[in-house]
Amino acid sequence: DTEVTQTPKHLVMGMTNKKSLKCEQHMGHRAMYWYKQKAKKPPELMFVYSYEKLSINESVPSRFSPECPNSSLLNLHLHALQPEDSALYLCASSQVSSPREQYFGPGTRLTVT
Amino acid sequence: DQQVKQNSPSLSVQEGRISILNCDYTNSMFDYFLWYKKYPAEGPTFLISISSIKDKNEDGRFTVFLNKSAKHLSLHIVPSQPGDSAVYFCAASSGYSSASKIIFGSGTRLSIRP
């Protein structure tokens, strides 16, 4: 299994809602990542988890809250988002031995109304 | 300030010819470079990489060249095929740990015409 899965594929939420994005991989990767990609822009790193511990937070606003409950699962909890947070949210994972070769999921297209 | 730059937003190449995608970087601390390919509605897919201790890496139809003095790398695809039509992202990383931060360029949309 060389796949990173993300659910849901699309999400529309109001600014007062609370929702969560889910990412799963069964490749035995111990590093997992959240990226944000706006239209016609490159992916931008948000968070990095290494061995289920948060190792990098790229100064992301607290309305985004990551969670890594186990080595296969990565969540991104969303609360009180702004319309400018609308974007494609990509999850990725990598082997500890090859951390820079990251496997990406298809992303969740988020629209904040 | 963009640390990884892809100055050509798009490129059109005839099928069977060579496609050359270019990338420049500014951070001399980068020691590992990657190319990712992205189809619509999919996440980026790792294509090929090169360490800063090398100047060339080849994998089938794909070759990446690194010129450290010029802070420039390029991806050559030969021969180009219709399935190569996609957005290509150049990316760079520095240091090594169990998890790495990658900086992506803005991407080049490659179109292979028949």
GROMACS .gro file of C-alpha atoms in nm:
model
  227
    1ASP     CA    1   0.000   0.000   0.000
    2THR     CA    2   0.172   0.318  -0.119
    3GLU     CA    3  -0.120   0.549  -0.075
    4VAL     CA    4  -0.198   0.845   0.146
    5THR     CA    5  -0.573   0.892   0.182
    6GLN     CA    6  -0.750   1.209   0.286
    7THR     CA    7  -1.110   1.265   0.386
    8PRO     CA    8  -1.327   1.444   0.303
    9LYS     CA    9  -1.239   1.538  -0.057
   10HIS     CA   10  -1.441   1.857  -0.033
   11LEU     CA   11  -1.557   2.055   0.269
   12VAL     CA   12  -1.766   2.369   0.294
   13MET     CA   13  -1.787   2.527   0.637
   14GLY     CA   14  -1.907   2.845   0.795
   15MET     CA   15  -1.681   3.067   1.002
   16THR     CA   16  -1.838   2.947   1.327
   17ASN     CA   17  -1.819   2.576   1.248
   18LYS     CA   18  -1.580   2.316   1.386
   19LYS     CA   19  -1.464   2.049   1.147
   20SER     CA   20  -1.174   1.808   1.108
   21LEU     CA   21  -0.966   1.684   0.817
   22LYS     CA   22  -0.832   1.331   0.827
   23CYS     CA   23  -0.524   1.175   0.673
   24GLU     CA   24  -0.418   0.811   0.682
   25GLN     CA   25  -0.123   0.610   0.556
   26HIS     CA   26  -0.023   0.246   0.604
   27MET     CA   27   0.329   0.262   0.466
   28GLY     CA   28   0.494   0.260   0.806
   29HIS     CA   29   0.605   0.621   0.764
   30ARG     CA   30   0.685   0.795   1.094
   31ALA     CA   31   0.684   1.151   0.959
   32MET     CA   32   0.362   1.320   0.854
   33TYR     CA   33   0.296   1.668   0.721
   34TRP     CA   34   0.018   1.918   0.658
   35TYR     CA   35   0.052   2.160   0.367
   36LYS     CA   36  -0.176   2.437   0.245
   37GLN     CA   37  -0.199   2.520  -0.125
   38LYS     CA   38  -0.377   2.825  -0.262
   39ALA     CA   39  -0.473   2.847  -0.628
   40LYS     CA   40  -0.176   2.879  -0.867
   41LYS     CA   41   0.064   2.875  -0.570
   42PRO     CA   42   0.304   2.606  -0.443
   43PRO     CA   43   0.225   2.395  -0.138
   44GLU     CA   44   0.327   2.566   0.185
   45LEU     CA   45   0.424   2.368   0.491
   46MET     CA   46   0.204   2.407   0.799
   47PHE     CA   47   0.297   2.131   1.044
   48VAL     CA   48   0.537   1.839   1.070
   49TYR     CA   49   0.501   1.538   1.297
   50SER     CA   50   0.791   1.307   1.364
   51TYR     CA   51   0.728   0.989   1.560
   52GLU     CA   52   0.383   1.121   1.650
   53LYS     CA   53   0.526   1.437   1.806
   54LEU     CA   54   0.488   1.786   1.662
   55SER     CA   55   0.832   1.891   1.542
   56ILE     CA   56   0.759   2.192   1.319
   57ASN     CA   57   0.481   2.452   1.338
   58GLU     CA   58   0.526   2.715   1.069
   59SER     CA   59   0.362   2.988   1.279
   60VAL     CA   60   0.017   2.865   1.184
   61PRO     CA   61  -0.279   3.045   1.351
   62SER     CA   62  -0.430   2.859   1.644
   63ARG     CA   63  -0.760   2.814   1.460
   64PHE     CA   64  -0.575   2.522   1.296
   65SER     CA   65  -0.501   2.246   1.546
   66PRO     CA   66  -0.312   1.934   1.434
   67GLU     CA   67  -0.327   1.598   1.603
   68CYS     CA   68  -0.139   1.273   1.544
   69PRO     CA   69  -0.321   1.003   1.747
   70ASN     CA   70  -0.104   0.719   1.611
   71SER     CA   71   0.164   0.653   1.352
   72SER     CA   72  -0.089   0.602   1.070
   73LEU     CA   73  -0.328   0.887   1.133
   74LEU     CA   74  -0.304   1.265   1.116
   75ASN     CA   75  -0.589   1.504   1.182
   76LEU     CA   76  -0.630   1.877   1.133
   77HIS     CA   77  -0.897   2.033   1.352
   78LEU     CA   78  -1.051   2.354   1.220
   79HIS     CA   79  -1.234   2.616   1.423
   80ALA     CA   80  -1.341   2.974   1.356
   81LEU     CA   81  -1.178   2.983   1.015
   82GLN     CA   82  -1.174   3.285   0.786
   83PRO     CA   83  -1.268   3.295   0.416
   84GLU     CA   84  -0.900   3.343   0.329
   85ASP     CA   85  -0.834   2.998   0.476
   86SER     CA   86  -1.011   2.847   0.176
   87ALA     CA   87  -0.751   2.632   0.001
   88LEU     CA   88  -0.643   2.279  -0.083
   89TYR     CA   89  -0.506   2.106   0.227
   90LEU     CA   90  -0.253   1.838   0.149
   91CYS     CA   91  -0.127   1.566   0.378
   92ALA     CA   92   0.204   1.392   0.317
   93SER     CA   93   0.416   1.126   0.481
   94SER     CA   94   0.774   1.008   0.454
   95GLN     CA   95   1.009   0.740   0.575
   96VAL     CA   96   1.252   0.833   0.847
   97SER     CA   97   1.532   0.709   0.618
   98SER     CA   98   1.417   0.931   0.328
   99PRO     CA   99   1.240   1.225   0.489
  100ARG     CA  100   1.260   1.450   0.190
  101GLU     CA  101   1.083   1.212  -0.047
  102GLN     CA  102   0.731   1.277   0.065
  103TYR     CA  103   0.419   1.094  -0.048
  104PHE     CA  104   0.118   1.320  -0.084
  105GLY     CA  105  -0.251   1.254  -0.056
  106PRO     CA  106  -0.501   1.401  -0.306
  107GLY     CA  107  -0.595   1.680  -0.067
  108THR     CA  108  -0.912   1.822   0.085
  109ARG     CA  109  -1.062   2.121  -0.095
  110LEU     CA  110  -1.184   2.352   0.183
  111THR     CA  111  -1.419   2.643   0.129
  112VAL     CA  112  -1.496   2.876   0.418
  113THR     CA  113  -1.814   3.080   0.376
  114ASP     CA  114   1.114   3.619  -0.067
  115GLN     CA  115   1.101   3.310  -0.287
  116GLN     CA  116   1.389   3.076  -0.211
  117VAL     CA  117   1.299   2.841  -0.497
  118LYS     CA  118   1.202   2.997  -0.827
  119GLN     CA  119   1.056   2.855  -1.143
  120ASN     CA  120   1.046   3.146  -1.382
  121SER     CA  121   0.854   2.972  -1.660
  122PRO     CA  122   0.490   2.925  -1.561
  123SER     CA  123   0.425   2.713  -1.869
  124LEU     CA  124   0.606   2.516  -2.138
  125SER     CA  125   0.476   2.346  -2.453
  126VAL     CA  126   0.680   2.067  -2.614
  127GLN     CA  127   0.612   1.839  -2.908
  128GLU     CA  128   0.572   1.469  -2.831
  129GLY     CA  129   0.900   1.282  -2.871
  130ARG     CA  130   1.116   1.590  -2.814
  131ILE     CA  131   1.309   1.686  -2.503
  132SER     CA  132   1.138   1.887  -2.228
  133ILE     CA  133   1.366   2.102  -2.014
  134LEU     CA  134   1.228   2.255  -1.696
  135ASN     CA  135   1.439   2.502  -1.504
  136CYS     CA  136   1.465   2.603  -1.141
  137ASP     CA  137   1.678   2.852  -0.950
  138TYR     CA  138   1.736   2.878  -0.578
  139THR     CA  139   1.881   3.139  -0.350
  140ASN     CA  140   1.956   2.958  -0.025
  141SER     CA  141   2.308   2.812  -0.031
  142MET     CA  142   2.216   2.591   0.266
  143PHE     CA  143   1.992   2.373   0.048
  144ASP     CA  144   2.158   2.035   0.009
  145TYR     CA  145   1.885   1.825  -0.149
  146PHE     CA  146   1.662   1.898  -0.444
  147LEU     CA  147   1.352   1.726  -0.574
  148TRP     CA  148   1.107   1.739  -0.858
  149TYR     CA  149   0.741   1.663  -0.806
  150LYS     CA  150   0.475   1.614  -1.070
  151LYS     CA  151   0.111   1.708  -1.014
  152TYR     CA  152  -0.198   1.614  -1.211
  153PRO     CA  153  -0.527   1.801  -1.154
  154ALA     CA  154  -0.725   1.680  -0.851
  155GLU     CA  155  -0.427   1.480  -0.724
  156GLY     CA  156  -0.151   1.549  -0.477
  157PRO     CA  157   0.208   1.602  -0.595
  158THR     CA  158   0.397   1.284  -0.684
  159PHE     CA  159   0.769   1.250  -0.617
  160LEU     CA  160   0.958   1.216  -0.943
  161ILE     CA  161   1.333   1.239  -0.896
  162SER     CA  162   1.584   1.394  -0.657
  163ILE     CA  163   1.947   1.492  -0.636
  164SER     CA  164   2.185   1.550  -0.350
  165SER     CA  165   2.415   1.851  -0.356
  166ILE     CA  166   2.717   1.622  -0.371
  167LYS     CA  167   2.614   1.516  -0.722
  168ASP     CA  168   2.566   1.711  -1.043
  169LYS     CA  169   2.348   1.462  -1.226
  170ASN     CA  170   2.093   1.195  -1.146
  171GLU     CA  171   1.913   0.985  -1.403
  172ASP     CA  172   1.604   0.768  -1.378
  173GLY     CA  173   1.471   0.635  -1.704
  174ARG     CA  174   1.347   0.923  -1.918
  175PHE     CA  175   1.410   1.174  -1.640
  176THR     CA  176   1.743   1.339  -1.564
  177VAL     CA  177   1.808   1.615  -1.313
  178PHE     CA  178   2.115   1.836  -1.344
  179LEU     CA  179   2.248   2.049  -1.062
  180ASN     CA  180   2.481   2.348  -1.104
  181LYS     CA  181   2.567   2.458  -0.753
  182SER     CA  182   2.781   2.754  -0.853
  183ALA     CA  183   2.488   2.897  -1.049
  184LYS     CA  184   2.232   2.778  -0.792
  185HIS     CA  185   2.040   2.623  -1.078
  186LEU     CA  186   1.886   2.288  -1.150
  187SER     CA  187   1.701   2.149  -1.445
  188LEU     CA  188   1.483   1.851  -1.524
  189HIS     CA  189   1.516   1.688  -1.864
  190ILE     CA  190   1.248   1.456  -1.994
  191VAL     CA  191   1.332   1.264  -2.310
  192PRO     CA  192   1.143   1.159  -2.506
  193SER     CA  193   0.841   1.357  -2.392
  194GLN     CA  194   0.513   1.167  -2.383
  195PRO     CA  195   0.151   1.284  -2.360
  196GLY     CA  196   0.126   1.151  -2.003
  197ASP     CA  197   0.400   1.393  -1.903
  198SER     CA  198   0.155   1.682  -1.933
  199ALA     CA  199   0.125   1.807  -1.574
  200VAL     CA  200   0.249   2.076  -1.337
  201TYR     CA  201   0.608   2.021  -1.227
  202PHE     CA  202   0.730   2.159  -0.895
  203CYS     CA  203   1.093   2.204  -0.811
  204ALA     CA  204   1.163   2.171  -0.438
  205ALA     CA  205   1.459   2.206  -0.204
  206SER     CA  206   1.553   2.108   0.147
  207SER     CA  207   1.838   2.166   0.391
  208GLY     CA  208   1.969   1.959   0.677
  209TYR     CA  209   1.868   1.609   0.768
  210SER     CA  210   1.637   1.487   1.039
  211SER     CA  211   1.364   1.228   1.072
  212ALA     CA  212   1.123   1.475   0.910
  213SER     CA  213   1.216   1.744   0.662
  214LYS     CA  214   1.088   2.083   0.556
  215ILE     CA  215   1.061   2.118   0.179
  216ILE     CA  216   1.035   2.452   0.001
  217PHE     CA  217   0.847   2.434  -0.328
  218GLY     CA  218   0.880   2.653  -0.634
  219SER     CA  219   0.571   2.798  -0.798
  220GLY     CA  220   0.550   2.525  -1.063
  221THR     CA  221   0.574   2.496  -1.441
  222ARG     CA  222   0.281   2.364  -1.640
  223LEU     CA  223   0.415   2.130  -1.911
  224SER     CA  224   0.196   2.054  -2.210
  225ILE     CA  225   0.300   1.786  -2.456
  226ARG     CA  226   0.142   1.842  -2.796
  227PRO     CA  227   0.103   1.567  -3.057
   0.00000   0.00000   0.00000
